[in-house]
Tab-separated table of C-alpha atoms in Angstrom:
chain	number	residue	atom	x	y	z
A	1	MET	CA	0.000	0.000	0.000
A	2	ARG	CA	2.831	2.431	0.884
A	3	GLY	CA	4.462	1.810	-2.509
A	4	ILE	CA	1.204	2.547	-4.331
A	5	MET	CA	0.669	5.782	-2.370
A	6	ASN	CA	4.237	6.943	-2.985
A	7	SER	CA	3.957	6.213	-6.707
A	8	ARG	CA	1.004	8.575	-6.876
A	9	ARG	CA	2.874	11.493	-5.332
A	10	PRO	CA	3.338	14.330	-7.844
A	11	ILE	CA	6.634	14.643	-9.647
A	12	CYS	CA	8.866	17.650	-9.141
A	13	GLU	CA	8.397	20.005	-12.092
A	14	LEU	CA	12.093	20.872	-12.146
A	15	CYS	CA	13.879	17.534	-12.030
A	16	ASP	CA	11.020	15.161	-13.044
A	17	LEU	CA	12.877	12.346	-11.323
A	18	ARG	CA	12.289	12.585	-7.609
A	19	LYS	CA	9.009	12.364	-5.753
A	20	THR	CA	8.110	15.600	-3.992
A	21	GLN	CA	8.832	14.839	-0.370
A	22	GLY	CA	9.314	18.166	1.348
A	23	GLU	CA	7.754	19.956	-1.595
A	24	ALA	CA	7.323	23.693	-2.119
A	25	PHE	CA	3.852	24.479	-3.456
A	26	LEU	CA	3.803	27.518	-5.698
A	27	PRO	CA	1.076	30.170	-6.103
A	28	GLY	CA	-1.530	29.658	-8.798
A	29	GLY	CA	-1.773	25.875	-8.504
A	30	ALA	CA	1.536	25.157	-10.223
A	31	ARG	CA	3.077	21.729	-9.889
A	32	PRO	CA	5.060	21.381	-6.647
A	33	HIS	CA	8.840	21.599	-6.543
A	34	LEU	CA	11.218	19.786	-4.320
A	35	ALA	CA	12.439	22.205	-1.672
A	36	GLN	CA	16.011	21.545	-2.809
A	37	CYS	CA	15.177	22.263	-6.458
A	38	CYS	CA	13.244	25.384	-5.472
A	39	GLY	CA	16.234	26.695	-3.559
A	40	GLU	CA	18.719	25.881	-6.317
A	41	GLN	CA	16.677	27.274	-9.218
A	42	ARG	CA	15.000	30.234	-7.500
A	43	GLU	CA	15.415	33.264	-9.818
A	44	VAL	CA	17.913	31.278	-11.873
A	45	THR	CA	15.649	29.246	-14.167
A	46	LEU	CA	12.437	29.984	-12.260
A	47	ASP	CA	10.513	33.217	-12.787
A	48	CYS	CA	9.441	33.423	-9.170
A	49	PRO	CA	6.269	35.458	-8.521
A	50	SER	CA	6.825	38.304	-6.096
A	51	ASP	CA	4.164	36.983	-3.720
A	52	CYS	CA	5.809	33.555	-3.370
A	53	VAL	CA	6.314	32.946	0.355
A	54	TYR	CA	9.492	30.940	-0.288
A	55	LEU	CA	10.989	33.803	-2.272
A	56	GLN	CA	10.040	36.302	0.429
A	57	GLN	CA	11.540	34.121	3.144
A	58	ALA	CA	14.747	33.705	1.145
A	59	ARG	CA	15.078	37.471	0.723
A	60	GLU	CA	14.619	38.022	4.449
A	61	HIS	CA	17.551	35.728	5.223
A	62	GLU	CA	19.745	36.822	2.323
A	63	LYS	CA	22.655	39.051	3.295
A	64	PRO	CA	23.014	42.260	1.258
A	65	ARG	CA	25.832	42.126	-1.249
A	66	ALA	CA	28.822	44.156	-0.107
A	67	LEU	CA	29.641	46.912	-2.604
A	68	GLN	CA	33.354	46.087	-2.395
A	69	ASP	CA	32.581	42.629	-3.789
A	70	LEU	CA	30.901	44.020	-6.895
A	71	ASP	CA	32.250	45.265	-10.207
A	72	GLN	CA	33.818	48.510	-9.069
A	73	ALA	CA	33.709	50.098	-12.516
A	74	ALA	CA	29.927	49.673	-12.613
A	75	LEU	CA	29.510	51.640	-9.369
A	76	PHE	CA	30.975	54.926	-10.662
A	77	LEU	CA	33.193	55.203	-7.586
A	78	GLN	CA	34.730	58.438	-8.853
A	79	VAL	CA	31.404	60.140	-8.071
A	80	GLU	CA	31.152	61.197	-4.430
A	81	ILE	CA	27.720	61.372	-2.826
A	82	GLY	CA	27.370	62.900	0.626
A	83	ASP	CA	24.487	62.926	3.077
A	84	GLN	CA	23.902	66.616	2.373
A	85	PHE	CA	23.291	65.862	-1.299
A	86	LEU	CA	20.743	63.172	-0.435
A	87	TYR	CA	18.947	65.562	1.916
A	88	GLU	CA	18.821	68.393	-0.593
A	89	HIS	CA	17.867	66.240	-3.592
A	90	GLU	CA	15.586	63.610	-2.108
A	91	HIS	CA	12.674	64.824	-4.270
A	92	LEU	CA	14.805	64.167	-7.364
A	93	ILE	CA	15.642	60.642	-6.188
A	94	VAL	CA	11.954	60.034	-5.435
A	95	GLY	CA	11.018	61.062	-8.964
A	96	LEU	CA	13.683	58.919	-10.595
A	97	THR	CA	12.744	55.883	-8.536
A	98	PHE	CA	9.076	56.383	-9.343
A	99	ALA	CA	9.996	56.374	-13.030
A	100	LEU	CA	11.644	52.979	-12.544
A	101	ALA	CA	8.588	51.661	-10.706
A	102	LYS	CA	6.328	52.925	-13.493
A	103	CYS	CA	8.333	50.935	-16.041
A	104	ALA	CA	8.281	47.820	-13.883
A	105	ARG	CA	4.527	48.102	-13.468
A	106	ALA	CA	4.003	48.471	-17.206
A	107	ASP	CA	6.243	45.511	-18.083
A	108	ARG	CA	6.210	42.672	-15.569
A	109	GLY	CA	9.017	40.981	-17.474
A	110	ILE	CA	11.528	43.598	-16.332
A	111	ASN	CA	14.030	42.248	-13.813
A	112	ASP	CA	16.940	43.660	-11.827
A	113	ALA	CA	19.430	42.982	-14.612
A	114	ASP	CA	17.350	45.131	-16.993
A	115	MET	CA	17.129	47.928	-14.433
A	116	ILE	CA	20.854	47.845	-13.679
A	117	ALA	CA	21.851	47.766	-17.351
A	118	ALA	CA	19.518	50.654	-18.221
A	119	LEU	CA	20.598	52.710	-15.215
A	120	GLY	CA	24.240	52.097	-16.081
A	121	ALA	CA	23.728	53.303	-19.650
A	122	ILE	CA	21.781	56.395	-18.569
A	123	THR	CA	24.412	57.226	-15.964
A	124	LYS	CA	27.207	57.001	-18.536
A	125	THR	CA	25.269	59.386	-20.764
A	126	HIS	CA	24.911	61.947	-17.990
A	127	GLU	CA	28.481	61.432	-16.813
A	128	THR	CA	29.701	62.499	-20.265
A	129	LEU	CA	27.247	65.396	-20.288
A	130	ALA	CA	28.280	66.584	-16.803
A	131	ASN	CA	32.012	66.303	-17.491
A	132	SER	CA	32.275	67.584	-21.049
A	133	GLY	CA	28.917	69.040	-22.035
A	134	LEU	CA	28.729	66.545	-24.887
A	135	HIS	CA	25.609	64.467	-25.389
A	136	TYR	CA	26.537	60.827	-25.901
A	137	GLU	CA	23.718	58.295	-25.851
A	138	ALA	CA	25.087	55.127	-24.265
A	139	PRO	CA	23.547	52.086	-25.997
A	140	THR	CA	20.924	49.838	-24.416
A	141	THR	CA	20.524	46.250	-25.537
A	142	SER	CA	16.805	45.491	-25.220
A	143	LEU	CA	13.411	47.111	-25.677
A	144	SER	CA	12.827	46.923	-21.926
A	145	GLN	CA	16.039	48.796	-21.208
A	146	GLN	CA	15.192	51.371	-23.868
A	147	ALA	CA	11.801	51.901	-22.236
A	148	ILE	CA	13.435	52.410	-18.831
A	149	ALA	CA	15.915	54.919	-20.248
A	150	ALA	CA	13.140	56.824	-22.040
A	151	GLU	CA	10.994	56.995	-18.883
A	152	VAL	CA	13.904	58.294	-16.796
A	153	GLN	CA	14.718	60.977	-19.383
A	154	LYS	CA	11.035	61.928	-19.508
A	155	MET	CA	10.977	62.285	-15.727
A	156	LEU	CA	14.039	64.561	-15.772
A	157	LYS	CA	12.383	66.750	-18.404
A	158	GLU	CA	9.203	66.979	-16.321
A	159	TYR	CA	11.244	67.709	-13.204
A	160	ARG	CA	12.945	70.659	-14.871
A	161	GLU	CA	9.585	71.891	-16.145
A	162	ALA	CA	8.154	71.687	-12.606
A	163	GLU	CA	11.083	73.713	-11.271
A	164	GLN	CA	10.575	76.296	-14.014
A	165	LYS	CA	6.895	76.569	-13.137
A	166	HIS	CA	7.331	76.917	-9.362
A	167	LEU	CA	10.662	78.744	-9.147
A	168	GLY	CA	10.743	80.659	-12.396
A	169	TYR	CA	13.909	78.852	-13.452
A	170	SER	CA	15.427	75.359	-13.392
A	171	ARG	CA	18.287	74.928	-10.951
A	172	LEU	CA	18.890	71.228	-11.611
A	173	ARG	CA	22.517	70.748	-12.672
A	174	GLU	CA	23.851	67.829	-14.693
A	175	SER	CA	26.232	67.032	-11.844
A	176	ASP	CA	23.189	66.632	-9.557
A	177	VAL	CA	21.490	64.325	-12.066
A	178	LEU	CA	24.672	62.262	-12.264
A	179	LYS	CA	24.905	61.872	-8.486
A	180	ALA	CA	21.241	60.885	-8.185
A	181	LEU	CA	21.616	58.261	-10.903
A	182	VAL	CA	24.802	56.885	-9.343
A	183	PHE	CA	22.977	56.605	-6.017
A	184	LEU	CA	20.300	54.473	-7.681
A	185	VAL	CA	22.884	52.370	-9.520
A	186	ARG	CA	24.603	51.532	-6.250
A	187	MET	CA	21.298	50.844	-4.531
A	188	ALA	CA	20.246	48.470	-7.317
A	189	HIS	CA	23.523	46.545	-7.111
A	190	ALA	CA	23.274	46.325	-3.332
A	191	ARG	CA	19.659	45.133	-3.253
A	192	THR	CA	19.668	42.540	-6.024
A	193	SER	CA	20.813	38.986	-5.424
A	194	GLY	CA	22.578	39.015	-8.779
A	195	ARG	CA	20.747	35.929	-10.008
A	196	PRO	CA	19.684	36.002	-13.683
A	197	LYS	CA	15.963	36.447	-12.962
A	198	ALA	CA	16.271	38.401	-9.695
A	199	ARG	CA	13.645	41.091	-9.034
A	200	ALA	CA	14.387	42.251	-5.482
A	201	PHE	CA	15.251	45.793	-6.556
A	202	VAL	CA	12.322	45.929	-8.972
A	203	ASP	CA	9.928	44.791	-6.238
A	204	PHE	CA	11.436	47.352	-3.867
A	205	THR	CA	10.596	50.198	-6.237
A	206	LEU	CA	7.048	48.895	-6.675
A	207	THR	CA	6.356	48.642	-2.948
A	208	GLN	CA	7.905	52.025	-2.164
A	209	PHE	CA	6.219	53.988	-4.931
A	210	PRO	CA	2.607	53.160	-5.799
A	211	GLU	CA	0.862	54.689	-8.788
A	212	GLN	CA	0.608	58.395	-8.061
A	213	PRO	CA	2.261	61.574	-9.343
A	214	ALA	CA	5.858	61.746	-8.161
A	215	ILE	CA	6.963	65.098	-9.579
A	216	ALA	CA	6.626	67.888	-7.057
A	217	ALA	CA	8.166	71.258	-6.504
A	218	PRO	CA	11.015	71.119	-3.968
A	219	GLU	CA	8.950	72.895	-1.311
A	220	GLU	CA	6.107	70.403	-1.793
A	221	ALA	CA	8.128	67.204	-1.663
A	222	GLY	CA	7.771	65.221	1.521
A	223	SER	CA	10.612	63.452	3.243
A	224	ARG	CA	10.822	60.099	1.435
A	225	ILE	CA	14.540	59.556	1.265
A	226	ILE	CA	15.477	56.028	0.250
A	227	VAL	CA	18.413	54.105	1.598
A	228	PRO	CA	20.055	50.963	0.185
């Protein structure tokens, strides 16, 4: 009888070889996974839904990646960002992060790698602009990344227009844009697990910034500073 009951246990969707003892049941009625397979393939071959309890538990116990262990060139370490800058430009960072969340909400296929690649390209563009005054459009490699870059540039345009409307002029400097973008680049690298299908940073932007207008005049912006 035991052999018959065991033979009827569902097969792990990932390995198709082992019976699912200690299985992880996924949202939406998907076939169960062995806990070991779930852990090994989470955000590697599996597109894990953000509401998966196993994914959420894993993130809670996952140590943040130390910036010194990452690709130093990708972090724009030559750009110094002090606490005073974050205090004075928090409304700019809020707007930029909202733009990222808007893209993620419009395209659920966007993951951390897309965000990081797009942010890196945009930052290189503004680094060249801030340092030399030349406009060089750093290339993006996918439609998703192009959409992210376009939304960020749109937000910056709207931000300058809001300053013009409320102050009579735009005081946003390219060096300020560069620092804000570098801050987000470093945050994205610190928050993601680095796995191919990771979405920890994407989910962070979605939970922090729901659908509502994010562009406000400096005197109207509330204190919503974000930290890695």
